mmCIF file of C-alpha atoms in Angstrom:
data_model
loop_
_atom_site.group_PDB
_atom_site.id
_atom_site.type_symbol
_atom_site.label_atom_id
_atom_site.label_comp_id
_atom_site.label_asym_id
_atom_site.label_seq_id
_atom_site.Cartn_x
_atom_site.Cartn_y
_atom_site.Cartn_z
ATOM 1 C CA UNK L 1 -144.421 -10.377 34.285
ATOM 2 C CA UNK L 2 -142.255 -13.383 34.918
ATOM 3 C CA UNK L 3 -143.375 -16.326 37.018
ATOM 4 C CA UNK L 4 -140.214 -17.117 38.892
ATOM 5 C CA UNK L 5 -140.259 -19.083 42.135
ATOM 6 C CA UNK L 6 -137.119 -18.714 44.066
ATOM 7 C CA UNK L 7 -136.070 -20.963 46.914
ATOM 8 C CA UNK L 8 -132.868 -20.737 49.067
ATOM 9 C CA UNK L 9 -131.195 -23.338 51.251
ATOM 10 C CA UNK L 10 -128.909 -22.592 54.120
ATOM 11 C CA UNK L 11 -126.276 -25.152 54.982
ATOM 12 C CA UNK L 12 -125.209 -26.207 58.418
ATOM 13 C CA UNK L 13 -123.074 -23.859 60.644
ATOM 14 C CA UNK L 14 -119.353 -24.620 60.484
ATOM 15 C CA UNK L 15 -116.744 -23.410 63.049
ATOM 16 C CA UNK L 16 -113.962 -23.110 60.523
ATOM 17 C CA UNK L 17 -113.902 -21.149 57.287
ATOM 18 C CA UNK L 18 -112.214 -24.235 55.727
ATOM 19 C CA UNK L 19 -115.393 -26.060 56.068
ATOM 20 C CA UNK L 20 -117.463 -23.670 54.168
ATOM 21 C CA UNK L 21 -117.561 -26.007 51.167
ATOM 22 C CA UNK L 22 -119.114 -28.536 53.537
ATOM 23 C CA UNK L 23 -121.924 -26.197 54.411
ATOM 24 C CA UNK L 24 -122.486 -25.649 50.649
ATOM 25 C CA UNK L 25 -122.738 -29.342 50.160
ATOM 26 C CA UNK L 26 -125.274 -29.622 52.944
ATOM 27 C CA UNK L 27 -127.291 -26.757 51.422
ATOM 28 C CA UNK L 28 -127.410 -28.727 48.121
ATOM 29 C CA UNK L 29 -128.768 -31.763 50.059
ATOM 30 C CA UNK L 30 -131.308 -29.679 51.851
ATOM 31 C CA UNK L 31 -132.440 -28.117 48.544
ATOM 32 C CA UNK L 32 -133.359 -31.684 47.366
ATOM 33 C CA UNK L 33 -135.957 -31.686 50.104
ATOM 34 C CA UNK L 34 -137.700 -28.505 48.896
ATOM 35 C CA UNK L 35 -140.560 -30.311 47.314
ATOM 36 C CA UNK L 36 -141.783 -31.431 50.802
ATOM 37 C CA UNK L 37 -141.773 -27.758 52.004
ATOM 38 C CA UNK L 38 -143.364 -26.017 49.103
ATOM 39 C CA UNK L 39 -144.389 -22.974 51.092
ATOM 40 C CA UNK L 40 -140.921 -22.344 52.300
ATOM 41 C CA UNK L 41 -138.750 -19.826 50.526
ATOM 42 C CA UNK L 42 -135.732 -20.295 52.813
ATOM 43 C CA UNK L 43 -135.029 -23.880 54.033
ATOM 44 C CA UNK L 44 -132.515 -24.969 56.741
ATOM 45 C CA UNK L 45 -131.743 -28.286 58.281
ATOM 46 C CA UNK L 46 -133.849 -27.274 61.354
ATOM 47 C CA UNK L 47 -136.858 -26.867 58.988
ATOM 48 C CA UNK L 48 -136.317 -30.420 57.771
ATOM 49 C CA UNK L 49 -136.171 -31.624 61.378
ATOM 50 C CA UNK L 50 -139.154 -29.587 62.449
ATOM 51 C CA UNK L 51 -141.161 -30.813 59.477
ATOM 52 C CA UNK L 52 -140.499 -34.470 60.324
ATOM 53 C CA UNK L 53 -140.938 -34.060 64.008
ATOM 54 C CA UNK L 54 -139.275 -37.370 64.754
ATOM 55 C CA UNK L 55 -135.965 -38.448 66.222
ATOM 56 C CA UNK L 56 -133.445 -40.167 64.002
ATOM 57 C CA UNK L 57 -130.390 -42.191 65.155
ATOM 58 C CA UNK L 58 -127.588 -40.887 62.941
ATOM 59 C CA UNK L 59 -124.847 -39.648 65.358
ATOM 60 C CA UNK L 60 -122.105 -37.501 64.111
ATOM 61 C CA UNK L 61 -119.354 -40.065 64.903
ATOM 62 C CA UNK L 62 -121.190 -42.770 62.967
ATOM 63 C CA UNK L 63 -121.391 -40.449 59.963
ATOM 64 C CA UNK L 64 -117.573 -39.789 60.347
ATOM 65 C CA UNK L 65 -116.863 -43.510 60.335
ATOM 66 C CA UNK L 66 -119.156 -43.915 57.315
ATOM 67 C CA UNK L 67 -117.107 -41.274 55.412
ATOM 68 C CA UNK L 68 -113.783 -42.536 56.398
ATOM 69 C CA UNK L 69 -114.503 -46.073 55.551
ATOM 70 C CA UNK L 70 -115.949 -45.151 52.242
ATOM 71 C CA UNK L 71 -112.781 -42.990 51.406
ATOM 72 C CA UNK L 72 -110.728 -46.154 52.399
ATOM 73 C CA UNK L 73 -112.750 -48.292 50.035
ATOM 74 C CA UNK L 74 -113.783 -50.581 52.872
ATOM 75 C CA UNK L 75 -117.219 -51.838 51.701
ATOM 76 C CA UNK L 76 -117.734 -54.409 54.523
ATOM 77 C CA UNK L 77 -117.369 -51.657 57.155
ATOM 78 C CA UNK L 78 -119.697 -49.267 55.453
ATOM 79 C CA UNK L 79 -122.363 -51.885 54.861
ATOM 80 C CA UNK L 80 -122.064 -52.834 58.476
ATOM 81 C CA UNK L 81 -122.661 -49.253 59.572
ATOM 82 C CA UNK L 82 -125.676 -48.952 57.182
ATOM 83 C CA UNK L 83 -127.100 -52.141 58.514
ATOM 84 C CA UNK L 84 -126.829 -50.808 62.021
ATOM 85 C CA UNK L 85 -128.428 -47.567 61.128
ATOM 86 C CA UNK L 86 -131.373 -49.372 59.487
ATOM 87 C CA UNK L 87 -131.752 -51.601 62.461
ATOM 88 C CA UNK L 88 -131.587 -48.877 65.017
ATOM 89 C CA UNK L 89 -134.045 -46.730 63.123
ATOM 90 C CA UNK L 90 -136.460 -49.171 61.624
ATOM 91 C CA UNK L 91 -136.226 -52.633 63.189
ATOM 92 C CA UNK L 92 -139.459 -53.816 64.912
ATOM 93 C CA UNK L 93 -141.245 -50.395 64.163
ATOM 94 C CA UNK L 94 -144.028 -49.552 62.055
ATOM 95 C CA UNK L 95 -143.087 -47.582 58.951
ATOM 96 C CA UNK L 96 -142.487 -44.123 60.126
ATOM 97 C CA UNK L 97 -142.483 -41.592 57.267
ATOM 98 C CA UNK L 98 -140.853 -38.827 59.450
ATOM 99 C CA UNK L 99 -137.864 -41.051 60.452
ATOM 100 C CA UNK L 100 -137.548 -42.281 56.880
ATOM 101 C CA UNK L 101 -137.515 -38.701 55.637
ATOM 102 C CA UNK L 102 -134.779 -37.739 58.021
ATOM 103 C CA UNK L 103 -132.849 -40.897 57.226
ATOM 104 C CA UNK L 104 -132.927 -40.197 53.413
ATOM 105 C CA UNK L 105 -131.775 -36.606 53.931
ATOM 106 C CA UNK L 106 -128.931 -37.543 56.202
ATOM 107 C CA UNK L 107 -127.665 -40.193 53.902
ATOM 108 C CA UNK L 108 -127.789 -37.776 51.001
ATOM 109 C CA UNK L 109 -125.838 -35.269 52.913
ATOM 110 C CA UNK L 110 -123.304 -37.789 53.862
ATOM 111 C CA UNK L 111 -122.914 -38.882 50.188
ATOM 112 C CA UNK L 112 -122.517 -35.296 49.062
ATOM 113 C CA UNK L 113 -119.704 -34.855 51.769
ATOM 114 C CA UNK L 114 -118.091 -38.029 50.344
ATOM 115 C CA UNK L 115 -118.245 -36.612 46.945
ATOM 116 C CA UNK L 116 -116.722 -33.368 47.915
ATOM 117 C CA UNK L 117 -113.841 -35.051 49.729
ATOM 118 C CA UNK L 118 -113.028 -37.285 46.787
ATOM 119 C CA UNK L 119 -113.421 -34.476 44.260
ATOM 120 C CA UNK L 120 -116.091 -36.519 42.430
ATOM 121 C CA UNK L 121 -118.953 -34.875 40.394
ATOM 122 C CA UNK L 122 -122.349 -36.348 41.399
ATOM 123 C CA UNK L 123 -123.399 -36.714 37.779
ATOM 124 C CA UNK L 124 -120.092 -38.840 36.985
ATOM 125 C CA UNK L 125 -121.054 -41.057 39.680
ATOM 126 C CA UNK L 126 -124.873 -41.335 39.522
ATOM 127 C CA UNK L 127 -125.724 -40.099 36.164
ATOM 128 C CA UNK L 128 -126.817 -36.703 34.845
ATOM 129 C CA UNK L 129 -130.500 -37.097 35.698
ATOM 130 C CA UNK L 130 -130.087 -38.469 39.276
ATOM 131 C CA UNK L 131 -131.606 -36.518 42.080
ATOM 132 C CA UNK L 132 -130.386 -38.371 45.071
ATOM 133 C CA UNK L 133 -133.240 -37.634 47.425
ATOM 134 C CA UNK L 134 -135.862 -38.644 44.797
ATOM 135 C CA UNK L 135 -134.018 -41.890 44.345
ATOM 136 C CA UNK L 136 -135.137 -42.592 47.934
ATOM 137 C CA UNK L 137 -138.381 -40.888 47.718
ATOM 138 C CA UNK L 138 -139.751 -43.612 45.338
ATOM 139 C CA UNK L 139 -139.025 -46.251 47.935
ATOM 140 C CA UNK L 140 -141.373 -46.402 51.041
ATOM 141 C CA UNK L 141 -140.989 -49.850 52.559
ATOM 142 C CA UNK L 142 -138.078 -50.774 54.755
ATOM 143 C CA UNK L 143 -136.514 -53.326 52.443
ATOM 144 C CA UNK L 144 -136.773 -50.993 49.529
ATOM 145 C CA UNK L 145 -135.211 -48.083 51.450
ATOM 146 C CA UNK L 146 -132.412 -50.452 52.386
ATOM 147 C CA UNK L 147 -131.855 -51.597 48.947
ATOM 148 C CA UNK L 148 -131.845 -47.923 47.745
ATOM 149 C CA UNK L 149 -129.225 -47.029 50.338
ATOM 150 C CA UNK L 150 -126.985 -49.903 49.405
ATOM 151 C CA UNK L 151 -127.470 -49.199 45.687
ATOM 152 C CA UNK L 152 -126.218 -45.614 46.094
ATOM 153 C CA UNK L 153 -123.163 -46.725 47.988
ATOM 154 C CA UNK L 154 -122.489 -49.549 45.492
ATOM 155 C CA UNK L 155 -122.426 -46.846 42.669
ATOM 156 C CA UNK L 156 -120.235 -44.872 44.825
ATOM 157 C CA UNK L 157 -117.762 -47.673 45.405
ATOM 158 C CA UNK L 158 -117.773 -48.804 41.864
ATOM 159 C CA UNK L 159 -116.739 -45.365 40.769
ATOM 160 C CA UNK L 160 -113.990 -45.281 43.365
ATOM 161 C CA UNK L 161 -112.669 -48.655 41.950
ATOM 162 C CA UNK L 162 -112.679 -47.304 38.489
ATOM 163 C CA UNK L 163 -110.896 -44.124 39.543
ATOM 164 C CA UNK L 164 -108.341 -46.053 41.360
ATOM 165 C CA UNK L 165 -107.807 -48.118 38.295
ATOM 166 C CA UNK L 166 -107.337 -45.230 36.122
ATOM 167 C CA UNK L 167 -104.957 -43.550 38.641
ATOM 168 C CA UNK L 168 -102.975 -46.774 38.998
ATOM 169 C CA UNK L 169 -102.649 -47.159 35.285
ATOM 170 C CA UNK L 170 -101.591 -43.448 34.834
ATOM 171 C CA UNK L 171 -99.034 -43.852 37.527
ATOM 172 C CA UNK L 172 -97.455 -47.126 36.304
ATOM 173 C CA UNK L 173 -97.128 -45.570 32.909
ATOM 174 C CA UNK L 174 -95.220 -42.673 34.295
ATOM 175 C CA UNK L 175 -93.039 -45.075 36.366
ATOM 176 C CA UNK L 176 -92.279 -47.258 33.262
ATOM 177 C CA UNK L 177 -91.381 -44.205 31.175
ATOM 178 C CA UNK L 178 -88.913 -43.178 33.968
ATOM 179 C CA UNK L 179 -87.528 -46.758 34.065
ATOM 180 C CA UNK L 180 -87.203 -46.844 30.327
ATOM 181 C CA UNK L 181 -85.108 -43.587 30.389
ATOM 182 C CA UNK L 182 -82.928 -44.733 33.173
ATOM 183 C CA UNK L 183 -82.588 -48.504 33.237
ATOM 184 C CA UNK L 184 -78.941 -48.189 32.106
ATOM 185 C CA UNK L 185 -78.200 -46.799 35.595
ATOM 186 C CA UNK L 186 -78.304 -48.639 38.962
ATOM 187 C CA UNK L 187 -81.787 -47.571 39.829
ATOM 188 C CA UNK L 188 -83.772 -49.066 42.722
ATOM 189 C CA UNK L 189 -87.275 -48.935 44.236
ATOM 190 C CA UNK L 190 -85.896 -46.219 46.545
ATOM 191 C CA UNK L 191 -85.045 -44.063 43.567
ATOM 192 C CA UNK L 192 -88.654 -44.494 42.288
ATOM 193 C CA UNK L 193 -90.023 -43.784 45.749
ATOM 194 C CA UNK L 194 -88.169 -40.487 45.799
ATOM 195 C CA UNK L 195 -88.894 -39.587 42.305
ATOM 196 C CA UNK L 196 -92.678 -40.198 42.480
ATOM 197 C CA UNK L 197 -93.154 -39.446 46.138
ATOM 198 C CA UNK L 198 -94.756 -42.785 46.749
ATOM 199 C CA UNK L 199 -93.900 -45.540 49.290
ATOM 200 C CA UNK L 200 -91.821 -48.512 48.162
ATOM 201 C CA UNK L 201 -94.613 -50.953 49.083
ATOM 202 C CA UNK L 202 -97.138 -49.051 47.034
ATOM 203 C CA UNK L 203 -94.933 -49.042 43.958
ATOM 204 C CA UNK L 204 -94.306 -52.792 44.420
ATOM 205 C CA UNK L 205 -97.904 -53.325 44.589
ATOM 206 C CA UNK L 206 -98.468 -51.314 41.290
ATOM 207 C CA UNK L 207 -95.944 -53.541 39.538
ATOM 208 C CA UNK L 208 -97.748 -56.709 40.664
ATOM 209 C CA UNK L 209 -101.289 -55.413 40.137
ATOM 210 C CA UNK L 210 -100.846 -53.639 36.824
ATOM 211 C CA UNK L 211 -98.040 -55.771 35.199
ATOM 212 C CA UNK L 212 -98.043 -58.961 37.210
ATOM 213 C CA UNK L 213 -94.237 -58.532 37.653
ATOM 214 C CA UNK L 214 -91.840 -57.295 40.186
ATOM 215 C CA UNK L 215 -89.501 -54.318 39.770
ATOM 216 C CA UNK L 216 -86.386 -56.506 39.114
ATOM 217 C CA UNK L 217 -88.116 -58.429 36.403
ATOM 218 C CA UNK L 218 -89.297 -55.169 34.620
ATOM 219 C CA UNK L 219 -85.871 -53.597 34.705
ATOM 220 C CA UNK L 220 -84.140 -56.790 33.575
ATOM 221 C CA UNK L 221 -86.558 -57.094 30.724
ATOM 222 C CA UNK L 222 -85.653 -53.567 29.538
ATOM 223 C CA UNK L 223 -81.968 -54.234 29.822
ATOM 224 C CA UNK L 224 -82.287 -57.704 27.995
ATOM 225 C CA UNK L 225 -84.114 -56.129 25.051
ATOM 226 C CA UNK L 226 -81.609 -53.256 24.679
ATOM 227 C CA UNK L 227 -78.816 -55.879 24.946
ATOM 228 C CA UNK L 228 -80.293 -57.855 22.025
ATOM 229 C CA UNK L 229 -80.413 -54.670 19.808
ATOM 230 C CA UNK L 230 -76.721 -53.724 20.648
ATOM 231 C CA UNK L 231 -75.454 -57.329 20.034
ATOM 232 C CA UNK L 232 -77.123 -57.370 16.701
ATOM 233 C CA UNK L 233 -75.243 -54.181 15.812
ATOM 234 C CA UNK L 234 -72.006 -56.072 16.547
ATOM 235 C CA UNK L 235 -71.118 -54.566 19.960
ATOM 236 C CA UNK L 236 -68.929 -56.804 22.245
ATOM 237 C CA UNK L 237 -70.684 -58.594 25.044
ATOM 238 C CA UNK L 238 -68.589 -56.697 27.771
ATOM 239 C CA UNK L 239 -69.534 -53.372 26.129
ATOM 240 C CA UNK L 240 -73.140 -54.280 26.026
ATOM 241 C CA UNK L 241 -73.261 -55.174 29.647
ATOM 242 C CA UNK L 242 -71.838 -51.857 30.642
ATOM 243 C CA UNK L 243 -74.134 -49.975 28.231
ATOM 244 C CA UNK L 244 -77.239 -51.685 29.489
ATOM 245 C CA UNK L 245 -76.645 -51.476 33.174
ATOM 246 C CA UNK L 246 -75.535 -55.070 33.910
ATOM 247 C CA UNK L 247 -72.987 -54.907 36.700
ATOM 248 C CA UNK L 248 -71.945 -58.641 36.480
#
């Protein structure tokens, strides 16, 4: 009575139960390949390899480096690895659809693993209507495939930068709130480090990048503004210094 076509994808085998989520992400990537295997009701990564019947250069250690450099925000390293993969798989060779198909799927699986590790939603990074594998499928020539690969990682890096900016702004706002509530005490970067569980160097960079000021200047500004208010109220200078945290 109902015309329902069900297709299942099985992710890669993992040795640790903690990696089940990775297998799930692999299954999602494999599912994007289902249009190429229309007669298959259950699809595995081995089916994809068997379907293409070609040998792709995409070793595990290279993929791990690709993931780690992306998580670290190192565009140059990532683009260097992608260029190496393109050269090893396509340089000086006639267009090989089988190799291209494996390459597309491998990159999609890598991106999904990165999204999972960074707790990003695919639609937030690439848009609601984006199907990653289809983004590749429209590009057949080598230069187009390279451009498509770089474009996907460009979007990923742009989102990372935006998220880092949001996180930095949220963090500096929390720090400023703490400083505003405690500037009358003899607080230091060490106190901020312990309060927010961040390194002193990271906090210093936040002050510089978000406010273009260092910590001493920020706390001095809070104290001076408070001092002005108290002096206008008629409080003596010595009392103002004590009330605002000036030690000398």
